[in-house]
Coordinates of C-alpha atoms in Angstrom, one line a residue:
X1 CA 0.0 0.0 0.0
X2 CA 1.4 3.4 -0.9
X3 CA 0.1 6.9 -0.6
X4 CA 0.8 9.9 -2.7
X5 CA 2.4 13.1 -1.4
X6 CA 0.3 16.2 -0.6
X7 CA -1.8 17.6 -3.5
X8 CA -0.4 20.6 -5.4
X9 CA -2.8 22.9 -3.7
X10 CA -1.1 22.3 -0.3
X11 CA 2.5 22.6 -1.6
X12 CA 4.5 25.5 -0.1
X13 CA 3.5 28.8 -1.8
X14 CA 0.5 27.3 -3.6
X15 CA -3.0 28.5 -2.7
X16 CA -5.0 26.2 -0.5
X17 CA -8.8 25.6 -0.6
X18 CA -10.7 27.8 1.9
X19 CA -10.8 26.1 5.3
X20 CA -8.3 23.4 4.5
X21 CA -5.6 22.8 7.1
X22 CA -1.9 23.6 6.7
X23 CA 0.4 20.7 6.2
X24 CA 1.4 19.1 9.5
X25 CA 5.1 18.4 10.3
X26 CA 6.4 14.9 9.6
X27 CA 4.8 12.4 12.0
X28 CA 6.8 10.7 14.8
X29 CA 5.5 7.2 15.6
X30 CA 6.1 5.6 19.0
X31 CA 5.4 2.0 20.1
X32 CA 2.5 1.8 22.6
X33 CA 2.2 -1.9 23.3
X34 CA 1.7 -4.9 21.0
X35 CA -1.2 -3.3 19.2
X36 CA -0.7 0.4 19.8
X37 CA 1.1 3.3 18.1
X38 CA 1.4 6.8 19.6
X39 CA 1.3 9.3 16.8
X40 CA 3.0 12.7 17.4
X41 CA 2.0 15.6 15.2
X42 CA 1.7 19.4 15.4
X43 CA -0.1 20.8 18.5
X44 CA -3.9 21.2 18.0
X45 CA -3.8 19.3 14.7
X46 CA -4.6 15.9 15.9
X47 CA -8.1 16.1 14.5
X48 CA -6.6 15.7 11.0
X49 CA -5.0 12.4 12.1
X50 CA -8.3 11.2 13.6
X51 CA -10.0 12.1 10.3
X52 CA -7.5 10.0 8.4
X53 CA -7.9 7.0 10.7
X54 CA -11.7 7.2 10.5
X55 CA -11.5 6.2 6.8
X56 CA -11.6 2.8 5.3
X57 CA -10.0 0.3 6.0
X58 CA -8.6 1.7 9.3
X59 CA -12.0 2.3 10.8
X60 CA -12.6 -1.4 10.8
X61 CA -9.1 -2.4 11.9
X62 CA -8.8 0.0 14.8
X63 CA -10.1 -0.8 18.3
X64 CA -9.7 2.7 19.5
X65 CA -8.2 6.1 18.8
X66 CA -7.4 8.6 21.6
X67 CA -6.5 12.1 20.4
X68 CA -4.9 14.7 22.7
X69 CA -3.3 18.1 22.0
X70 CA -0.3 16.9 20.0
X71 CA -0.7 13.1 19.9
X72 CA -3.1 10.3 18.8
X73 CA -3.0 6.9 20.4
X74 CA -4.2 4.3 17.8
X75 CA -4.8 0.8 19.1
X76 CA -5.5 -1.9 16.5
X77 CA -7.6 -5.0 17.0
X78 CA -4.7 -7.2 15.8
X79 CA -0.9 -6.8 16.3
X80 CA -0.4 -8.2 12.8
X81 CA -1.7 -4.9 11.3
X82 CA 0.7 -2.6 13.2
X83 CA 3.4 -2.6 10.5
X84 CA 0.8 -1.7 7.8
X85 CA -0.4 1.2 9.9
X86 CA 3.2 2.4 10.4
X87 CA 3.9 2.2 6.7
X88 CA 0.7 4.0 5.9
X89 CA 1.2 6.8 8.4
X90 CA 4.9 7.2 7.4
X91 CA 4.0 7.5 3.7
X92 CA 1.0 9.8 4.4
X93 CA 3.2 12.3 6.3
X94 CA 3.3 15.4 4.1
X95 CA 7.1 15.7 4.3
X96 CA 7.9 12.1 3.5
X97 CA 9.8 12.1 0.2
X98 CA 8.9 8.5 -0.7
X99 CA 6.7 5.7 0.6
X100 CA 8.3 3.3 3.1
X101 CA 9.1 0.0 1.5
X102 CA 7.6 -3.3 2.6
X103 CA 11.1 -4.6 3.2
X104 CA 11.7 -1.9 5.8
X105 CA 8.5 -2.7 7.5
X106 CA 9.4 -6.4 7.7
X107 CA 12.5 -5.4 9.7
X108 CA 10.4 -4.2 12.7
X109 CA 11.0 -6.4 15.8
X110 CA 8.8 -9.5 15.7
X111 CA 9.3 -10.6 19.3
X112 CA 6.9 -8.0 20.6
X113 CA 4.1 -9.0 18.2
X114 CA 5.1 -7.0 15.1
X115 CA 5.5 -9.8 12.7
X116 CA 6.3 -7.8 9.6
X117 CA 3.0 -8.3 7.8
X118 CA 3.1 -6.9 4.2
X119 CA 0.8 -3.9 4.1
X120 CA -0.1 -4.8 0.5
X121 CA -1.8 -8.0 1.8
X122 CA -4.6 -5.9 3.3
X123 CA -6.0 -5.2 -0.2
X124 CA -5.9 -2.3 -2.5
X125 CA -8.5 -0.1 -0.9
X126 CA -7.1 3.4 -0.4
X127 CA -8.1 5.2 2.8
X128 CA -10.0 8.4 2.3
X129 CA -10.7 11.2 4.7
X130 CA -14.0 11.3 6.5
X131 CA -14.7 14.5 4.7
X132 CA -15.0 12.6 1.5
X133 CA -12.2 14.4 -0.2
X134 CA -10.3 11.3 -1.1
X135 CA -6.9 12.7 0.0
X136 CA -4.8 10.1 1.7
X137 CA -2.0 12.4 2.7
X138 CA -2.1 14.2 6.0
X139 CA -2.9 17.9 5.5
X140 CA -4.3 17.2 2.0
X141 CA -7.1 19.4 0.7
X142 CA -10.1 19.1 2.9
X143 CA -13.7 20.0 2.0
X144 CA -13.9 23.6 0.7
X145 CA -16.2 24.6 3.5
X146 CA -16.2 23.8 7.2
X147 CA -19.4 23.6 9.3
X148 CA -20.2 26.8 11.3
X149 CA -19.2 26.7 14.9
X150 CA -21.6 25.2 17.4
X151 CA -23.1 27.9 19.5
X152 CA -23.4 27.3 23.3
X153 CA -25.1 29.8 25.5
X154 CA -23.2 30.7 28.7
X155 CA -24.1 32.8 31.8
X156 CA -20.8 34.3 32.7
X157 CA -21.2 34.4 36.5
X158 CA -18.7 31.8 37.7
X159 CA -17.3 31.9 41.2
X160 CA -13.8 32.4 39.8
X161 CA -14.6 35.1 37.2
X162 CA -13.4 38.0 39.5
X163 CA -10.3 36.1 40.4
X164 CA -9.5 35.5 36.7
X165 CA -9.9 39.2 36.1
X166 CA -7.5 40.0 38.9
X167 CA -5.0 37.4 37.9
X168 CA -5.1 38.4 34.2
X169 CA -5.1 42.2 34.8
X170 CA -8.2 42.5 32.6
X171 CA -11.5 44.0 33.6
X172 CA -14.3 41.5 34.1
X173 CA -16.1 42.6 31.0
X174 CA -13.0 42.2 28.9
X175 CA -12.5 38.6 30.2
X176 CA -16.0 37.8 29.1
X177 CA -15.6 39.5 25.7
X178 CA -12.3 37.8 25.1
X179 CA -13.7 34.3 25.9
X180 CA -16.9 34.7 24.0
X181 CA -15.2 36.3 21.1
X182 CA -12.5 33.6 20.8
X183 CA -12.7 30.6 18.5
X184 CA -12.7 27.3 20.4
X185 CA -11.9 23.9 18.8
X186 CA -12.4 20.5 20.4
X187 CA -8.9 19.0 20.8
X188 CA -9.7 15.7 22.6
X189 CA -11.7 14.0 25.3
X190 CA -10.5 12.6 28.5
X191 CA -10.8 12.5 32.3
X192 CA -14.5 11.5 32.1
X193 CA -17.0 10.5 29.4
X194 CA -17.9 13.6 27.3
X195 CA -15.2 15.7 29.0
X196 CA -14.0 17.8 26.0
X197 CA -10.8 19.8 26.0
X198 CA -11.3 22.9 23.8
X199 CA -8.2 24.8 22.5
X200 CA -9.1 28.5 22.9
X201 CA -7.7 30.9 20.4
X202 CA -8.0 34.2 22.3
X203 CA -7.4 37.6 20.6
X204 CA -3.7 38.5 20.7
X205 CA -4.2 41.2 23.3
X206 CA -5.8 38.7 25.8
X207 CA -4.0 35.4 25.0
X208 CA -1.0 35.7 27.4
X209 CA -3.1 37.1 30.2
X210 CA -5.8 34.4 30.1
X211 CA -3.3 31.4 29.7
X212 CA -3.6 30.9 33.5
X213 CA -2.4 27.8 35.4
X214 CA -4.9 25.7 37.2
X215 CA -6.0 26.6 40.7
X216 CA -3.6 25.7 43.5
X217 CA -6.4 24.0 45.4
X218 CA -8.8 21.9 43.3
X219 CA -12.5 21.7 44.2
X220 CA -13.9 18.4 45.4
X221 CA -17.0 18.6 43.2
X222 CA -18.0 20.8 40.3
X223 CA -21.5 21.0 39.0
X224 CA -22.4 19.7 35.5
X225 CA -22.5 22.5 32.9
X226 CA -19.7 24.6 34.6
X227 CA -17.5 26.4 32.0
X228 CA -13.9 26.7 33.1
X229 CA -10.5 27.8 31.7
X230 CA -6.9 27.1 32.3
X231 CA -3.7 26.9 30.3
X232 CA -5.2 28.4 27.1
X233 CA -8.1 25.9 27.1
X234 CA -11.7 25.7 28.0
X235 CA -13.7 22.8 29.4
X236 CA -17.3 22.2 30.2
X237 CA -17.8 19.8 33.1
X238 CA -20.3 17.0 32.0
X239 CA -21.0 15.7 35.6
X240 CA -20.3 16.2 39.2
X241 CA -16.5 15.7 39.4
X242 CA -13.5 17.2 41.1
X243 CA -11.4 19.8 39.2
X244 CA -8.9 22.6 39.4
X245 CA -9.9 24.8 36.5
X246 CA -11.2 28.4 36.9
X247 CA -15.0 28.5 36.8
X248 CA -16.1 31.5 34.8
X249 CA -19.7 30.5 33.8
X250 CA -22.3 27.9 33.3
X251 CA -24.4 26.4 30.5
X252 CA -27.3 24.1 30.1
X253 CA -25.8 22.3 27.1
X254 CA -25.7 18.5 27.9
X255 CA -22.2 17.5 27.0
X256 CA -22.9 13.8 27.7
X257 CA -26.4 12.2 27.4
X258 CA -26.7 8.4 27.2
X259 CA -30.2 8.7 25.7
X260 CA -28.8 10.7 22.8
X261 CA -27.1 9.1 19.7
X262 CA -24.2 9.8 19.9
X263 CA -24.2 10.6 23.6
X264 CA -21.4 13.2 23.2
X265 CA -22.6 16.7 22.1
X266 CA -19.2 17.6 20.6
X267 CA -16.6 15.8 18.5
X268 CA -12.9 16.1 17.9
X269 CA -12.0 19.0 15.7
X270 CA -15.4 20.7 16.0
X271 CA -15.5 24.5 16.4
X272 CA -17.4 26.1 19.3
X273 CA -18.5 29.6 20.0
X274 CA -19.8 30.7 23.5
X275 CA -22.7 33.1 23.4
X276 CA -23.2 35.3 26.5
X277 CA -26.8 35.2 27.9
X278 CA -28.3 36.5 31.1
X279 CA -30.4 33.4 32.0
X280 CA -30.5 29.7 31.2
X281 CA -33.6 27.6 31.0
X282 CA -32.4 24.3 32.5
X283 CA -28.9 24.5 34.1
X284 CA -27.8 21.0 34.9
X285 CA -27.1 20.2 38.5
X286 CA -26.6 16.5 38.3
X287 CA -24.4 13.9 36.6
X288 CA -26.0 11.9 33.7
X289 CA -27.3 8.6 34.9
X290 CA -27.2 5.2 33.3
X291 CA -30.7 4.5 31.7
X292 CA -32.8 2.1 33.8
X293 CA -32.8 -1.6 32.9
X294 CA -35.9 -2.0 30.8
X295 CA -35.5 -5.7 30.0
X296 CA -38.3 -8.2 30.4
X297 CA -37.8 -10.0 33.8
X298 CA -40.4 -12.8 33.1
X299 CA -37.8 -15.3 31.9
X300 CA -35.2 -17.4 33.8
X301 CA -33.0 -15.4 36.1
X302 CA -30.1 -15.6 38.5
X303 CA -31.1 -13.9 41.7
X304 CA -28.2 -12.5 43.8
X305 CA -28.5 -13.3 47.5
X306 CA -25.2 -11.8 48.6
X307 CA -22.2 -10.2 47.0
X308 CA -18.9 -8.6 48.1
X309 CA -17.8 -5.3 46.6
X310 CA -16.3 -5.8 43.2
X311 CA -18.8 -8.3 41.8
X312 CA -19.7 -7.0 38.3
X313 CA -21.0 -8.1 35.0
X314 CA -18.4 -8.1 32.2
X315 CA -18.6 -8.9 28.5
X316 CA -16.1 -8.4 25.7
X317 CA -16.0 -4.6 26.3
X318 CA -17.2 -1.3 25.0
X319 CA -15.2 -0.5 21.8
X320 CA -15.5 2.5 19.6
X321 CA -15.9 5.2 22.3
X322 CA -12.4 6.0 23.5
X323 CA -12.2 9.2 21.5
X324 CA -15.1 10.5 23.6
X325 CA -13.4 9.6 26.9
X326 CA -14.9 6.1 27.4
X327 CA -12.5 3.2 27.8
X328 CA -13.1 -0.4 26.5
X329 CA -13.4 -1.9 30.0
X330 CA -14.3 -5.7 30.0
X331 CA -12.8 -8.5 32.1
X332 CA -9.6 -7.7 34.1
X333 CA -8.4 -11.3 33.4
X334 CA -9.4 -11.8 29.8
X335 CA -7.9 -15.3 29.5
X336 CA -9.9 -16.6 32.5
X337 CA -13.0 -14.9 31.2
X338 CA -12.6 -16.5 27.7
X339 CA -11.9 -19.9 29.2
X340 CA -15.1 -19.8 31.3
X341 CA -17.2 -19.0 28.3
X342 CA -15.5 -21.6 26.2
X343 CA -16.2 -24.4 28.8
X344 CA -19.9 -23.7 28.8
X345 CA -20.0 -23.3 25.0
X346 CA -20.9 -19.6 24.9
X347 CA -19.7 -17.4 22.0
X348 CA -16.6 -15.3 22.8
X349 CA -17.4 -12.1 24.7
X350 CA -20.7 -13.4 26.2
X351 CA -21.5 -11.6 29.5
X352 CA -20.4 -13.4 32.7
X353 CA -19.9 -12.4 36.3
X354 CA -16.5 -11.2 37.6
X355 CA -16.3 -12.0 41.3
X356 CA -13.6 -10.3 43.5
X357 CA -12.4 -12.5 46.4
X358 CA -15.5 -14.7 46.4
X359 CA -18.5 -14.1 48.6
X360 CA -21.2 -14.5 45.9
X361 CA -24.4 -16.3 46.7
X362 CA -27.2 -16.8 44.1
X363 CA -30.2 -18.9 43.1
X364 CA -30.9 -19.8 39.5
X365 CA -34.7 -19.4 39.0
X366 CA -34.5 -21.2 35.7
X367 CA -38.2 -21.2 34.9
X368 CA -38.9 -24.1 32.6
X369 CA -35.2 -25.0 32.5
X370 CA -34.1 -28.0 34.5
X371 CA -30.9 -26.1 35.3
X372 CA -27.8 -24.7 33.7
X373 CA -24.2 -25.6 33.1
X374 CA -21.8 -23.2 34.8
X375 CA -18.1 -22.7 34.9
X376 CA -15.8 -21.0 37.4
X377 CA -12.3 -20.0 36.3
X378 CA -9.6 -17.6 37.5
X379 CA -9.2 -17.4 41.2
X380 CA -10.2 -20.9 42.5
X381 CA -13.1 -20.0 44.8
X382 CA -14.7 -23.0 46.6
X383 CA -18.2 -23.7 45.3
X384 CA -21.2 -25.2 47.1
X385 CA -24.6 -26.2 45.8
X386 CA -27.2 -26.3 48.6
X387 CA -24.3 -26.6 51.1
X388 CA -22.7 -29.6 49.2
X389 CA -19.2 -28.9 47.9
X390 CA -18.5 -29.1 44.2
X391 CA -15.4 -31.2 43.7
X392 CA -14.2 -29.6 40.4
X393 CA -15.5 -26.1 39.7
X394 CA -14.3 -25.7 36.1
X395 CA -17.6 -27.1 34.8
X396 CA -20.6 -28.1 36.9
X397 CA -24.4 -28.5 36.6
X398 CA -26.6 -26.2 38.7
X399 CA -30.2 -27.4 39.0
X400 CA -33.0 -24.9 39.0
X401 CA -33.7 -23.5 42.5
X402 CA -30.3 -24.6 43.9
X403 CA -28.4 -22.2 46.1
X404 CA -25.0 -21.5 44.6
X405 CA -22.3 -20.1 46.9
X406 CA -18.7 -19.0 46.2
X407 CA -16.3 -18.9 49.1
X408 CA -13.0 -17.0 49.4
X409 CA -10.3 -18.3 47.0
X410 CA -7.1 -19.3 48.7
X411 CA -5.1 -17.6 45.9
X412 CA -5.8 -15.0 43.3
X413 CA -8.3 -12.2 43.2
X414 CA -10.9 -12.5 40.5
X415 CA -13.1 -15.5 39.6
X416 CA -15.3 -15.7 36.5
X417 CA -18.7 -17.4 36.7
X418 CA -20.1 -18.1 33.2
X419 CA -23.5 -19.6 32.6
X420 CA -24.6 -21.5 29.5
X421 CA -26.4 -18.9 27.5
X422 CA -24.8 -16.0 29.4
X423 CA -26.2 -13.5 31.7
X424 CA -28.2 -10.5 30.3
X425 CA -28.6 -7.0 31.5
X426 CA -29.1 -3.6 29.8
X427 CA -26.5 -2.5 27.3
X428 CA -24.9 0.9 27.6
X429 CA -23.0 2.1 24.5
X430 CA -23.3 -1.5 23.1
X431 CA -21.9 -3.3 26.1
X432 CA -23.0 -4.9 29.4
X433 CA -19.7 -4.3 31.1
X434 CA -19.5 -2.3 34.3
X435 CA -16.8 0.5 34.0
X436 CA -16.0 1.2 37.6
X437 CA -14.0 4.4 36.8
X438 CA -16.5 6.1 34.5
X439 CA -19.6 4.7 36.3
X440 CA -21.0 3.3 33.0
X441 CA -23.0 0.1 32.7
X442 CA -24.9 -1.9 35.3
X443 CA -24.3 -1.2 39.0
X444 CA -22.0 -3.6 40.8
X445 CA -23.9 -6.7 42.0
X446 CA -25.5 -6.6 45.4
X447 CA -28.1 -8.6 47.3
X448 CA -31.5 -8.3 45.7
X449 CA -30.2 -7.8 42.1
X450 CA -31.4 -10.2 39.3
X451 CA -29.8 -11.1 36.0
X452 CA -31.7 -12.5 33.1
X453 CA -30.3 -15.8 31.7
X454 CA -29.7 -16.0 28.0
X455 CA -30.9 -18.7 25.6
X456 CA -28.6 -21.8 26.0
X457 CA -29.7 -23.4 22.7
X458 CA -26.9 -21.6 20.8
X459 CA -24.0 -23.0 22.8
X460 CA -21.1 -24.6 20.9
X461 CA -22.1 -28.3 20.3
X462 CA -18.4 -29.3 20.6
X463 CA -18.0 -27.6 24.0
X464 CA -17.4 -29.6 27.2
X465 CA -20.8 -28.6 28.5
X466 CA -22.7 -29.7 25.3
X467 CA -20.9 -33.0 25.1
X468 CA -21.5 -33.8 28.7
X469 CA -25.2 -32.9 29.0
X470 CA -26.5 -36.4 29.8
X471 CA -28.8 -37.1 32.7
X472 CA -26.2 -39.1 34.5
X473 CA -23.6 -36.4 34.2
X474 CA -26.1 -33.8 35.3
X475 CA -27.1 -35.8 38.4
X476 CA -23.5 -36.4 39.4
X477 CA -22.5 -32.8 39.0
X478 CA -25.5 -31.6 40.9
X479 CA -24.4 -33.8 43.8
X480 CA -21.0 -32.1 43.6
X481 CA -19.2 -35.3 42.7
X482 CA -18.2 -34.7 39.1
X483 CA -17.0 -32.2 36.6
X484 CA -16.4 -32.4 32.9
X485 CA -13.5 -29.9 32.4
X486 CA -10.5 -31.2 30.5
X487 CA -7.2 -31.5 32.4
X488 CA -5.6 -29.1 29.9
X489 CA -8.1 -26.4 30.6
X490 CA -7.9 -26.8 34.3
X491 CA -4.1 -26.8 34.3
X492 CA -4.0 -23.7 32.0
X493 CA -6.3 -21.8 34.4
X494 CA -4.3 -22.8 37.4
X495 CA -1.0 -21.4 35.8
X496 CA -2.5 -17.9 35.6
X497 CA -2.7 -17.4 39.3
X498 CA 0.6 -15.8 40.7
X499 CA 1.6 -16.9 44.1
X500 CA 5.4 -16.6 44.3
X501 CA 7.7 -14.3 42.3
X502 CA 6.1 -13.7 38.9
X503 CA 7.7 -12.4 35.6
X504 CA 5.5 -10.0 33.6
X505 CA 6.6 -9.1 30.1
X506 CA 6.3 -5.7 28.5
X507 CA 7.3 -3.7 25.5
X508 CA 9.2 -0.4 25.7
X509 CA 7.4 2.8 24.7
X510 CA 6.1 5.3 24.1
X511 CA 8.1 7.4 26.5
X512 CA 11.0 5.1 27.3
X513 CA 13.5 7.6 25.8
X514 CA 13.0 9.7 29.0
X515 CA 14.6 7.0 31.1
X516 CA 18.3 7.1 32.0
X517 CA 20.2 3.8 31.6
X518 CA 20.2 3.6 35.4
X519 CA 16.4 3.9 35.6
X520 CA 16.0 1.3 32.8
X521 CA 18.0 -1.1 34.9
X522 CA 16.1 -0.2 38.0
X523 CA 12.8 -0.9 36.3
X524 CA 13.8 -4.2 34.9
X525 CA 16.2 -5.6 37.5
X526 CA 14.2 -4.7 40.6
X527 CA 11.8 -7.1 42.4
X528 CA 8.5 -5.2 42.8
X529 CA 5.6 -5.9 45.2
X530 CA 2.0 -5.5 44.4
X531 CA 0.7 -2.8 46.8
X532 CA -2.7 -2.5 48.4
X533 CA -3.6 0.1 45.9
X534 CA -4.9 -2.3 43.3
X535 CA -8.4 -2.5 41.6
X536 CA -9.9 -2.8 38.1
X537 CA -8.3 0.6 37.2
X538 CA -4.7 -0.4 37.9
X539 CA -2.1 -1.9 40.1
X540 CA 0.6 0.2 41.9
X541 CA 4.0 -1.6 42.3
X542 CA 6.1 -0.7 45.3
X543 CA 9.8 -1.1 45.9
X544 CA 12.5 0.9 44.1
X545 CA 12.2 4.4 42.8
X546 CA 12.4 5.2 39.1
X547 CA 12.9 8.9 39.1
X548 CA 14.2 10.2 35.8
X549 CA 11.0 10.0 33.8
X550 CA 8.4 10.7 36.5
X551 CA 6.6 14.0 36.5
X552 CA 4.0 15.9 34.4
X553 CA 3.7 15.7 30.6
X554 CA 1.0 17.0 28.3
X555 CA -1.9 14.6 28.4
X556 CA -1.6 11.5 26.2
X557 CA -3.7 8.5 25.4
X558 CA -3.3 5.5 27.7
X559 CA -3.5 1.8 26.6
X560 CA -4.5 -1.1 28.8
X561 CA -1.3 -2.5 30.3
X562 CA 0.4 0.9 30.3
X563 CA 3.3 1.3 32.8
X564 CA 3.1 4.9 34.0
X565 CA 5.6 6.7 36.2
X566 CA 3.9 9.2 38.6
X567 CA 6.0 11.7 40.6
X568 CA 6.5 9.0 43.4
X569 CA 8.6 7.0 41.0
X570 CA 6.7 3.8 41.8
X571 CA 5.1 2.3 38.6
X572 CA 1.4 2.0 38.0
X573 CA 0.2 -0.7 35.6
X574 CA -3.3 0.2 34.2
X575 CA -5.9 -2.6 33.8
X576 CA -9.3 -2.8 32.2
X577 CA -11.0 0.3 33.6
X578 CA -8.0 2.6 33.1
X579 CA -8.4 6.3 32.3
X580 CA -8.4 7.2 28.6
X581 CA -5.7 9.9 29.0
X582 CA -3.0 10.7 31.5
X583 CA -0.3 13.3 32.2
X584 CA 2.5 11.2 33.5
X585 CA 5.1 9.3 31.3
X586 CA 4.2 5.8 30.0
X587 CA 7.5 4.0 29.5
X588 CA 6.2 0.6 28.6
X589 CA 3.1 -1.6 28.1
X590 CA 2.5 -5.0 29.5
X591 CA 1.9 -7.7 26.9
X592 CA -1.8 -8.8 26.7
X593 CA -1.0 -12.4 27.6
X594 CA 0.5 -11.3 31.0
X595 CA -2.1 -8.7 32.1
X596 CA -4.2 -11.4 33.8
X597 CA -1.2 -12.2 36.1
X598 CA -1.4 -8.6 37.5
X599 CA -5.2 -8.8 37.7
X600 CA -4.9 -11.9 39.8
X601 CA -1.9 -10.8 42.0
X602 CA -2.8 -10.1 45.6
X603 CA -1.0 -7.4 47.6
X604 CA 2.5 -8.5 48.5
X605 CA 3.0 -10.8 45.5
X606 CA 6.5 -10.2 44.0
X607 CA 6.8 -9.1 40.3
X608 CA 9.7 -8.8 37.9
X609 CA 9.2 -6.7 34.7
X610 CA 11.0 -8.2 31.7
X611 CA 11.2 -6.2 28.4
X612 CA 10.6 -7.9 25.1
X613 CA 11.2 -6.4 21.6
X614 CA 13.1 -3.3 20.6
X615 CA 13.0 0.4 21.5
X616 CA 9.8 2.4 21.5
X617 CA 10.6 4.6 18.4
X618 CA 9.0 3.2 15.2
X619 CA 9.3 6.2 12.8
X620 CA 10.8 9.7 13.0
X621 CA 9.9 12.0 10.2
X622 CA 11.1 10.3 7.0
X623 CA 12.8 7.3 8.7
X624 CA 11.4 4.0 9.9
X625 CA 13.2 2.6 13.0
X626 CA 14.3 -1.0 12.5

């Protein structure tokens, strides 16, 4: 696959179509895990990269894109497609003098999942921009007209308005005039769903004065609809969250509404103009809530009698929403989750229950069903049916009306309970997963909750459950005396629970260049311990201090498995419910196959981090790193 250079209309000195962007500088591409690439471009021009990646075939090949002020994190569904993306972006860079050859792409390190796939094998379709212009090069001629700015009414009466006037040295009226007269453009989303960062282009006379740092003391809670400024940007708080920006006004525009399609009011690259008004009709004072579960509850159900904190419903995840500040979520230990579904014959990604440290009790009101096959994988919690212990919990039969109880597992953290046919609850943005950080999806399970049971007729006929569904097997399993899991499956599940020192593999990048040789050695030679600060969002490791790269950076996209270095110098590894963006350096990304080890590691478990693959730099301007 090759791409032409910029069209003549965008060459230096040539006239450009009205509204078309200037040509960005050459792209710099950094490794961000097995499936991710961090794309550096000009500040405030990342929407051009997002537009390029929204075209065919990349829209189907990408799992997520996360734009920030000067970077875009692109995460592909398959690691095999990374070399093709690198080649395409390198040849699409407006300053690249020639396309990157397939031979150069094949030289990328293969040990980290980059297997040198030939980009031409993806077909001959040529990506086009989402504007329909057909230009494949970044900075190519866009549509001749750009939509008018979205107008948002604001009452400029924020509690920090007078302080902003004093700090900037501008009269209050001039602050309002400068902000409402400026052009604002959505740069990226992060921090919370629908939380848009708008780059504010103030008039020259006001720009330096209003580029204020954040407040020294953040507020604990800020009302939805609050308009705030800091660092030459504007944000509108979509829900009741903490924040340290200067509040200058309020609006009734709903930035995030799950009953709207799409739920985000704004999009990356969109222009906004704030219109001063004296009164609003419906100023929001609450965070948006998840729509109520409207499913039919007349069918078979699993009634929850007891649950510890951390029991949630998880399916394959919520893809396609990261650009709006919503992470994929899904199971923390994907291998154990997949195994549980495979054992009962469910399709991949079928919703199951993630149980943290056991403590779940439930009754299957199966209606006309005689019962259901269930599987428990991950942390080996002891299982009883009507107080009778189940000998092997990898696959067991649960008769209708039987009381199922999960005790505390002796090792590990998270168990996965899959039911033939799956559990069913309301979908939010296409997924049943509970995102504990964003508060999306069904609430964590508690006593009194009920989950519908899906239709088991579609289970895989070759699965252990389907091949063992005889009356004799069912009766034996119901008595807790038999299970039908294969030895290979059981052994594979057991190996994923770390007890003693555990090696976790990772790839360098995207910000590994910030590390000194000493800190690289500290990161990879130290024995780390899992701290008590561990949940579905991430795991903090404690032990040595890695100091050279810690500290603030401009916000960048974060991939699952990212190894971030906060100011403390103790690494944080992000798991399924990680934030979409962050402002501390990410120096590596844990390989997907080893993420489950950290999800199952209890506080005190020792961990060694072992790098695989090459350096984090993939492409710099006109050169592909080999």
